[in-house]
GROMACS .gro file of C-alpha atoms in nm:
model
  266
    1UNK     CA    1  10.811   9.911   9.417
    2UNK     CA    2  10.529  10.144   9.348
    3UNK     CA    3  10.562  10.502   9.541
    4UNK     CA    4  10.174  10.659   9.602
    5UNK     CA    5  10.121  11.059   9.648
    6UNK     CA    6   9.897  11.190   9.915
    7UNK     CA    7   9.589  11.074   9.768
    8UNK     CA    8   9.725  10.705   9.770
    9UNK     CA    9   9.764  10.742   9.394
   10UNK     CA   10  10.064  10.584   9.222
   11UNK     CA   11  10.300  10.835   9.144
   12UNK     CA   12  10.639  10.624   9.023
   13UNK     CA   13  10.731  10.288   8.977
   14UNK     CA   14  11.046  10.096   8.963
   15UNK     CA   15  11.136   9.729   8.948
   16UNK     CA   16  11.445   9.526   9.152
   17UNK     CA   17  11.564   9.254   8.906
   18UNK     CA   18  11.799   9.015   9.077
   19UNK     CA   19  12.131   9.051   8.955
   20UNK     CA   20  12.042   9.355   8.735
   21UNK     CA   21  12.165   9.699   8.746
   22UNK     CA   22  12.391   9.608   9.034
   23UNK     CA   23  12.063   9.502   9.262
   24UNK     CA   24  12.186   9.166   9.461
   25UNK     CA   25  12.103   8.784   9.371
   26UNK     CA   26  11.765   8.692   9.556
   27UNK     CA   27  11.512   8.452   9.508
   28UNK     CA   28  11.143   8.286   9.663
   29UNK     CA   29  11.101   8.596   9.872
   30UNK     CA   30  10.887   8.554  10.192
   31UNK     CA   31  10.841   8.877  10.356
   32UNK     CA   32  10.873   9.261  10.264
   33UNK     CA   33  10.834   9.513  10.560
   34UNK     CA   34  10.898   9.890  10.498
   35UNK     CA   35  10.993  10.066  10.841
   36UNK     CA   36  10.765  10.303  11.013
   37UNK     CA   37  10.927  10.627  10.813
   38UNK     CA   38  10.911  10.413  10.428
   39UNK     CA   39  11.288  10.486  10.497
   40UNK     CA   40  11.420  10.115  10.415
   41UNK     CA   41  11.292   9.788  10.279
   42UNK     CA   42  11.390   9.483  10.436
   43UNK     CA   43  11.371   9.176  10.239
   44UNK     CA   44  11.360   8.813  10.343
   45UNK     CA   45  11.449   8.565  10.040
   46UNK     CA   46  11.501   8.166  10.027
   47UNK     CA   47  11.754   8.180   9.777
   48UNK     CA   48  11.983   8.173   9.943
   49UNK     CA   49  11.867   8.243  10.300
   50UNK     CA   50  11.923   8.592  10.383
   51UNK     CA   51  11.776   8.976  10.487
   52UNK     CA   52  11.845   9.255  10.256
   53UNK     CA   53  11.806   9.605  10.333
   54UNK     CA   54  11.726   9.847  10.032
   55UNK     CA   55  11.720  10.254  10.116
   56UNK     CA   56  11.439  10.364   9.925
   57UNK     CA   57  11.515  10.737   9.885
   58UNK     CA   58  11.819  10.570   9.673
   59UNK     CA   59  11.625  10.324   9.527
   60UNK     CA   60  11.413  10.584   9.337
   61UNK     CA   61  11.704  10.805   9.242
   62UNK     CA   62  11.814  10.491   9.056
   63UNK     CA   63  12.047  10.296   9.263
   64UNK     CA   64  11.977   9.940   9.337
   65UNK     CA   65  12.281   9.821   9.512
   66UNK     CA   66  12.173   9.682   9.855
   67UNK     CA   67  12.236   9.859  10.172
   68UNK     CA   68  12.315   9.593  10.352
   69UNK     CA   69  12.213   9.168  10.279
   70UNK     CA   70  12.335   8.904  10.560
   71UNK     CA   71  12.253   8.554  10.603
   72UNK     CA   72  12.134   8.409  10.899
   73UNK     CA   73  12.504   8.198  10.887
   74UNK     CA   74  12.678   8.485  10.937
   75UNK     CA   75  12.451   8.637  11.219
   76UNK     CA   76  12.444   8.332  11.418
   77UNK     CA   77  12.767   8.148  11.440
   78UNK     CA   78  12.562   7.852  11.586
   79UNK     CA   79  12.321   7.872  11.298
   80UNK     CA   80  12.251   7.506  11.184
   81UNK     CA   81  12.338   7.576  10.775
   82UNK     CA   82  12.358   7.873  10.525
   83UNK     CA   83  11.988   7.757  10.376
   84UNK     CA   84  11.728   7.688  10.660
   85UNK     CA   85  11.395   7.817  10.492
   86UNK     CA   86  11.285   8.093  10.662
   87UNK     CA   87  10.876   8.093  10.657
   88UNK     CA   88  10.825   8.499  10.808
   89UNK     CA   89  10.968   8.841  10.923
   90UNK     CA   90  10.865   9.105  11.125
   91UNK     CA   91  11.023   9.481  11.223
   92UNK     CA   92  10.948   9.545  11.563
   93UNK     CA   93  11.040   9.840  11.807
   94UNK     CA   94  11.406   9.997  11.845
   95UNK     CA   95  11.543   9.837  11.531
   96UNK     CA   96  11.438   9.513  11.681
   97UNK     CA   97  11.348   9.232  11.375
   98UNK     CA   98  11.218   8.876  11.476
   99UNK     CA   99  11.198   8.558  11.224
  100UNK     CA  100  11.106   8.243  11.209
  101UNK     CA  101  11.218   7.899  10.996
  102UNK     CA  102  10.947   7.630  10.996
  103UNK     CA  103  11.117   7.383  10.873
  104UNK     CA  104  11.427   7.402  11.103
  105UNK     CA  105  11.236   7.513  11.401
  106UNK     CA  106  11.389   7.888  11.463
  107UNK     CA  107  11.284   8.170  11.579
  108UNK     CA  108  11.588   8.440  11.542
  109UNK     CA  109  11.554   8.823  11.722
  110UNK     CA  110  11.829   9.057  11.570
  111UNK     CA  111  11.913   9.433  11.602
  112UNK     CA  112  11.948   9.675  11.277
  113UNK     CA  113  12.148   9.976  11.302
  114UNK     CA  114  12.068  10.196  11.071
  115UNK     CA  115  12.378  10.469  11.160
  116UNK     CA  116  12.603  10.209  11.060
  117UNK     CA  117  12.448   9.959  10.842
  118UNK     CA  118  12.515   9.666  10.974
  119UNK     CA  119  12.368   9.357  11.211
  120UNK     CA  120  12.413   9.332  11.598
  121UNK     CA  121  12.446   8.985  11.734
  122UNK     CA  122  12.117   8.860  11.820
  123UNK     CA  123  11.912   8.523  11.955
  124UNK     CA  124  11.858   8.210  11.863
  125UNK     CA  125  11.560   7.972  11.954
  126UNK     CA  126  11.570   7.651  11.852
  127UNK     CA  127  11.307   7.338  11.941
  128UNK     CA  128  11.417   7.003  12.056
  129UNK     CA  129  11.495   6.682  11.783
  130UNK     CA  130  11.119   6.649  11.727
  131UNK     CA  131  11.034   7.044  11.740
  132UNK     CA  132  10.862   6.964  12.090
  133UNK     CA  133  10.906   7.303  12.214
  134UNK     CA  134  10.832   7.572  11.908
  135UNK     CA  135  10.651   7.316  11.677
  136UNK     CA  136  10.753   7.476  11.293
  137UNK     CA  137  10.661   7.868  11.331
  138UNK     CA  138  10.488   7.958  11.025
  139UNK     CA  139  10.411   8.330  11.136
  140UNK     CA  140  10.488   8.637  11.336
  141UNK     CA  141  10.224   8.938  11.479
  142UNK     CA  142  10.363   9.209  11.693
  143UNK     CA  143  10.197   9.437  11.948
  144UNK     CA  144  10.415   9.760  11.983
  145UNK     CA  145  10.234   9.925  12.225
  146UNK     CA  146  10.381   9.645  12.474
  147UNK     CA  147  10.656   9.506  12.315
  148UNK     CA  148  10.556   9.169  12.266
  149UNK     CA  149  10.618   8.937  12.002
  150UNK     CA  150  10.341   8.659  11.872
  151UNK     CA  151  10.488   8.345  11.654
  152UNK     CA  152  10.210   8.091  11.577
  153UNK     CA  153  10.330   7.716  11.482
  154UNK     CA  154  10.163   7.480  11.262
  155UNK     CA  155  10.100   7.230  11.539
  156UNK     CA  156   9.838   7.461  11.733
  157UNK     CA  157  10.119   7.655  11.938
  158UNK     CA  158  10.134   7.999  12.052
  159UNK     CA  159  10.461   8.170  12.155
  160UNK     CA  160  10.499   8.506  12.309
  161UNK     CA  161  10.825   8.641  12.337
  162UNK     CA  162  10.868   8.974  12.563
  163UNK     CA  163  11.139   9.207  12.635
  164UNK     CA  164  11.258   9.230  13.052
  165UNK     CA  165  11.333   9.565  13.038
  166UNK     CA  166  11.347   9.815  12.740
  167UNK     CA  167  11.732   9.719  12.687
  168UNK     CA  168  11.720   9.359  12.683
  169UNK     CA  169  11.663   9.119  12.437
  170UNK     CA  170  11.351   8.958  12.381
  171UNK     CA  171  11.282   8.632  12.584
  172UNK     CA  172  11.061   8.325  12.554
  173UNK     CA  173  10.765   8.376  12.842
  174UNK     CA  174  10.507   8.149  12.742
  175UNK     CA  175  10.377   7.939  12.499
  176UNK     CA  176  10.003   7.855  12.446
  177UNK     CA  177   9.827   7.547  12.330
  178UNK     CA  178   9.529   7.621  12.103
  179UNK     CA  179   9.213   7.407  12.025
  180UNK     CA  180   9.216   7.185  11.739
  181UNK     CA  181   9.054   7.355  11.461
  182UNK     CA  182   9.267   7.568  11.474
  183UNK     CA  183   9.555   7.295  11.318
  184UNK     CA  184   9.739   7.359  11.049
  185UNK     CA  185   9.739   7.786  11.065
  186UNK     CA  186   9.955   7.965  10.862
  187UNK     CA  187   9.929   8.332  10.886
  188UNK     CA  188   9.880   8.558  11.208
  189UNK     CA  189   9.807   8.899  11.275
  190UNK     CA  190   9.683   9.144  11.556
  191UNK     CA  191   9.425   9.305  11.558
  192UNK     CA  192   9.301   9.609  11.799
  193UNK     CA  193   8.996   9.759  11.867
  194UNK     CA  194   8.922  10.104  11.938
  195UNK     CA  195   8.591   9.992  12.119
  196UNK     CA  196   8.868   9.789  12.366
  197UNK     CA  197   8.987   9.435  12.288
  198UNK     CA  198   9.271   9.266  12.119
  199UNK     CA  199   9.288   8.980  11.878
  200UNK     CA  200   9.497   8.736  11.708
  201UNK     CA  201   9.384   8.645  11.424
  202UNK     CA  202   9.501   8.349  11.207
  203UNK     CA  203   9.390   8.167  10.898
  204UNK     CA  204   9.514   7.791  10.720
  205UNK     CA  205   9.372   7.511  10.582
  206UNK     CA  206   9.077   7.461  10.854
  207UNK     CA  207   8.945   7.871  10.810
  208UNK     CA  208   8.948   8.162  11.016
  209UNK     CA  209   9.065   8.177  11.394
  210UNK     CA  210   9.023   8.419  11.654
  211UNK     CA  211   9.187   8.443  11.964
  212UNK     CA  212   9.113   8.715  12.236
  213UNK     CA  213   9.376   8.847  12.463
  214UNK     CA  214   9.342   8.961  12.777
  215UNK     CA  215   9.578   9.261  12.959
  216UNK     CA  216   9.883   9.055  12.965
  217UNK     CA  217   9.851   8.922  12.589
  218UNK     CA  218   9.716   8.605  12.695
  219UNK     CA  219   9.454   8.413  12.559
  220UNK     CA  220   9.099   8.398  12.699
  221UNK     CA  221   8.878   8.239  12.412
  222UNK     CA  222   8.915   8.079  12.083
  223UNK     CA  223   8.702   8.083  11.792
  224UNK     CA  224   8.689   7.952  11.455
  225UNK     CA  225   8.497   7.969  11.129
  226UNK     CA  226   8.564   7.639  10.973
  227UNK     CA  227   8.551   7.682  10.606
  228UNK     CA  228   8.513   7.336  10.539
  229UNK     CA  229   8.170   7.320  10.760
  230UNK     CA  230   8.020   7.650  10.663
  231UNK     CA  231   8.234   7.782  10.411
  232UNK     CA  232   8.251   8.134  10.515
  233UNK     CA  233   8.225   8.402  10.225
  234UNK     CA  234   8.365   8.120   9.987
  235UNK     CA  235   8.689   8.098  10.140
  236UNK     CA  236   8.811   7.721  10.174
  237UNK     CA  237   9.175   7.754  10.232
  238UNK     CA  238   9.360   8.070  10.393
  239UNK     CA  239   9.579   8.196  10.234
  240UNK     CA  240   9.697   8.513  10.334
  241UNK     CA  241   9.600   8.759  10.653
  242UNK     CA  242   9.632   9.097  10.683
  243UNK     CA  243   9.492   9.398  10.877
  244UNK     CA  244   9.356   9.713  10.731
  245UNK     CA  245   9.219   9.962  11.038
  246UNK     CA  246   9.000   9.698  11.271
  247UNK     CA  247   8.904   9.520  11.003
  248UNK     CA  248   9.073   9.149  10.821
  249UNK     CA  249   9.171   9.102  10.529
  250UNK     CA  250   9.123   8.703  10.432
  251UNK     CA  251   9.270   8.566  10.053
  252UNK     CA  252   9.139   8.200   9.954
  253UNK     CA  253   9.393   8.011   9.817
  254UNK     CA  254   9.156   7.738   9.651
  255UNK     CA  255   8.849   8.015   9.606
  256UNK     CA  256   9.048   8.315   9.493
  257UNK     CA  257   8.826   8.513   9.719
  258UNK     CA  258   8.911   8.839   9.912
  259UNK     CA  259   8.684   8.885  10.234
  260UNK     CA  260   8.643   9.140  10.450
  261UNK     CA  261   8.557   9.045  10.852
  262UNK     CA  262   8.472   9.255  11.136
  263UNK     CA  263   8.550   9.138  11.537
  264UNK     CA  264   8.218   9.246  11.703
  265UNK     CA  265   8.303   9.079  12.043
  266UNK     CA  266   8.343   8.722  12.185
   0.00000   0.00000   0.00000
């Protein structure tokens, strides 16, 4: 955990063994989000299943016991076992953290409190006995200047969950059905545009997608750069997205290549 000064230097450094210096057993980590202050670090590890919740002021002063950790067993009574493989996390508004398990079909929306360290009760949805409805959710984008949630599925399938009101949970509203190139996507992120516009953009084996939203985060076009036609900047197989300004950030798996796009406009 590196901690930068104002010039984005690194100032300090520390590491978080598992099991060391009284830091909690984790393992095969899949997300790290930091909330909008830097205040906390939430952690979502494989082994076994479960979120942990570091304070970093603490951390640096040299304590490494966890804040909080929880499975998602505990959270959700009707959870289908203590190790279900979750694939992605996201922090989204008013303590608000979605997450998704690919290979047991989930996508979970829980509350954090950070007064008194602990989980709210949260929800649970869960495809059919062939993953008909949410079709293994590999990734999670959030909009938060609307509230709504993006989960993208490995089987071209685009959910958007939204909140009712500003006190209720967030709800399944629609799910969309994307083209075929666009098969196989791993990775998803949002992407605005101070010249108007927003995008989803998402990455896999097949390239680079782009999806444009209109007013009511809903598709209107899809694009693709197929890396396996044209072979885009050398990458051939996505393996990480990420957003820095209005710009994406692609990572190869197969090339080892970094990229840099630009949306100019469908």
């Amino acid at each position: 955990l590196y901690r930068l000064d104002n010039s984005g230097s690194i100032a300090s450094k520390i590491d978080i063994v598992s099991g060391l210096d009284e830091a909690p057993e984790f393992g095969d980590i899949r997300a790290m989000r930091f909330t909008a202050d830097s205040a906390r670090l939430f952690i979502l590890a494989n082994s076994p299943t479960k979120v942990l919740v570091f304070n970093t002021e603490k951390l640096f002063n040299g304590e490494h016991l966890c804040e909080k950790e929880s499975s998602f067993a505990e959270l959700f009574s009707n959870s289908p076992s203590p190790s279900i493989s979750m694939q992605d996390m996201m922090l989204l508004d008013d303590d608000w953290i979605a997450a998704c398990s690919s290979k047991k079909a989930i996508v979970f929306f829980v509350k954090y409190s950070s007064i008194n360290n602990s989980f709210a009760s949260g929800t649970m949805f869960e495809s059919g006995p062939n993953s008909e409805s949410l079709g293994e959710p590999r990734s999670i984008a959030f909009d938060d200047s609307n509230d709504r949630c993006y989960v993208i599925s490995h089987n071209r399938k685009l959910h958007l969950f939204e909140k009712l009101d500003p006190l209720s949970p967030y709800a399944l509203s629609m799910t969309f059905s994307l083209s075929a190139d666009l098969n196989d996507v791993k990775w998803l992120a949002l992407v605005k545009k101070s010249s108007g516009g927003t995008y989803l953009v998402t990455g896999g084996n097949n390239g680079l997608g782009i999806i444009s939203l209109d007013a009511n985060g809903h598709p209107i076009t899809q694009s693709s750069l197929n890396s396996q036609e044209a072979n885009p900047s050398g990458i051939i197989s996505v393996n990480n997205v990420a957003v820095l300004g209005e710009s994406i950030i692609l990572t190869g798996y197969k090339s080892g290549i970094v990229a840099m796009f630009d949306i100019l406009g469908l």
